[in-house]
PDB file of C-alpha atoms in Angstrom:
ATOM      1  CA  MET I   1      -0.126 221.125 168.951  1.00 67.00           C
ATOM      2  CA  GLU I   2       2.419 223.215 167.045  1.00 78.00           C
ATOM      3  CA  TRP I   3       0.464 222.706 163.821  1.00 81.00           C
ATOM      4  CA  LEU I   4      -2.835 223.998 165.232  1.00 81.00           C
ATOM      5  CA  PHE I   5      -2.224 227.743 165.008  1.00 81.00           C
ATOM      6  CA  PRO I   6      -0.787 227.807 161.459  1.00 86.00           C
ATOM      7  CA  VAL I   7      -3.683 225.636 160.259  1.00 87.00           C
ATOM      8  CA  LEU I   8      -6.222 227.824 162.084  1.00 86.00           C
ATOM      9  CA  ALA I   9      -4.605 230.957 160.637  1.00 87.00           C
ATOM     10  CA  LEU I  10      -4.714 229.511 157.115  1.00 91.00           C
ATOM     11  CA  ILE I  11      -8.359 228.474 157.458  1.00 91.00           C
ATOM     12  CA  GLY I  12      -9.232 231.889 158.882  1.00 89.00           C
ATOM     13  CA  PHE I  13      -7.419 233.739 156.113  1.00 91.00           C
ATOM     14  CA  LEU I  14      -9.112 231.680 153.406  1.00 92.00           C
ATOM     15  CA  LEU I  15     -12.532 232.063 155.028  1.00 90.00           C
ATOM     16  CA  LEU I  16     -12.198 235.844 155.309  1.00 90.00           C
ATOM     17  CA  PHE I  17     -10.770 236.069 151.771  1.00 91.00           C
ATOM     18  CA  PHE I  18     -13.715 234.192 150.255  1.00 90.00           C
ATOM     19  CA  ILE I  19     -16.267 236.164 152.269  1.00 88.00           C
ATOM     20  CA  THR I  20     -14.689 239.401 151.059  1.00 88.00           C
ATOM     21  CA  ARG I  21     -14.403 238.215 147.461  1.00 89.00           C
ATOM     22  CA  ARG I  22     -18.003 236.983 147.292  1.00 88.00           C
ATOM     23  CA  ASN I  23     -19.526 240.177 148.748  1.00 87.00           C
ATOM     24  CA  THR I  24     -17.481 242.752 146.846  1.00 88.00           C
ATOM     25  CA  SER I  25     -18.914 244.707 143.939  1.00 83.00           C
ATOM     26  CA  ASN I  26     -17.281 247.660 142.195  1.00 84.00           C
ATOM     27  CA  GLY I  27     -14.383 247.521 144.637  1.00 81.00           C
ATOM     28  CA  SER I  28     -16.660 248.037 147.626  1.00 89.00           C
ATOM     29  CA  LEU I  29     -17.707 245.577 150.318  1.00 87.00           C
ATOM     30  CA  SER I  30     -21.459 245.367 150.829  1.00 89.00           C
ATOM     31  CA  LYS I  31     -23.044 245.864 154.254  1.00 91.00           C
ATOM     32  CA  LYS I  32     -23.967 242.160 154.437  1.00 90.00           C
ATOM     33  CA  GLY I  33     -20.411 241.231 153.484  1.00 89.00           C
ATOM     34  CA  PHE I  34     -18.978 243.523 156.141  1.00 91.00           C
ATOM     35  CA  ILE I  35     -21.198 241.983 158.811  1.00 92.00           C
ATOM     36  CA  GLN I  36     -20.206 238.467 157.702  1.00 90.00           C
ATOM     37  CA  PHE I  37     -16.535 239.477 157.689  1.00 91.00           C
ATOM     38  CA  MET I  38     -16.673 240.941 161.191  1.00 93.00           C
ATOM     39  CA  THR I  39     -18.661 237.974 162.537  1.00 93.00           C
ATOM     40  CA  ALA I  40     -16.205 235.465 161.091  1.00 91.00           C
ATOM     41  CA  ALA I  41     -13.241 237.452 162.431  1.00 91.00           C
ATOM     42  CA  ALA I  42     -14.814 237.601 165.905  1.00 94.00           C
ATOM     43  CA  VAL I  43     -15.525 233.854 165.907  1.00 92.00           C
ATOM     44  CA  LEU I  44     -11.968 233.060 164.839  1.00 90.00           C
ATOM     45  CA  PHE I  45     -10.592 235.394 167.505  1.00 90.00           C
ATOM     46  CA  ALA I  46     -12.784 233.779 170.175  1.00 91.00           C
ATOM     47  CA  ALA I  47     -11.674 230.316 169.018  1.00 88.00           C
ATOM     48  CA  VAL I  48      -8.007 231.226 169.338  1.00 85.00           C
ATOM     49  CA  ILE I  49      -8.499 232.809 172.762  1.00 88.00           C
ATOM     50  CA  GLY I  50     -10.517 229.788 173.905  1.00 88.00           C
ATOM     51  CA  ILE I  51      -7.878 227.335 172.697  1.00 85.00           C
ATOM     52  CA  VAL I  52      -5.068 229.282 174.358  1.00 82.00           C
ATOM     53  CA  TYR I  53      -7.042 229.590 177.610  1.00 87.00           C
ATOM     54  CA  PHE I  54      -8.051 225.940 177.864  1.00 85.00           C
ATOM     55  CA  VAL I  55      -4.768 224.431 176.673  1.00 80.00           C
ATOM     56  CA  ARG I  56      -2.657 226.572 178.992  1.00 73.00           C
TER      57      ARG I  56
END
């Protein structure tokens, strides 16, 4: 179980990095990219909270 959070953090970081990189033009994040970024961040946050709640 100790490996779960570092792996989840790495996957989350890479996911958010690629979303940001794909939807950036001229140094600015597009509206669609921002919505995808915030949605992915919210899903990752909910996953971590859910795992902590149910494993505890």
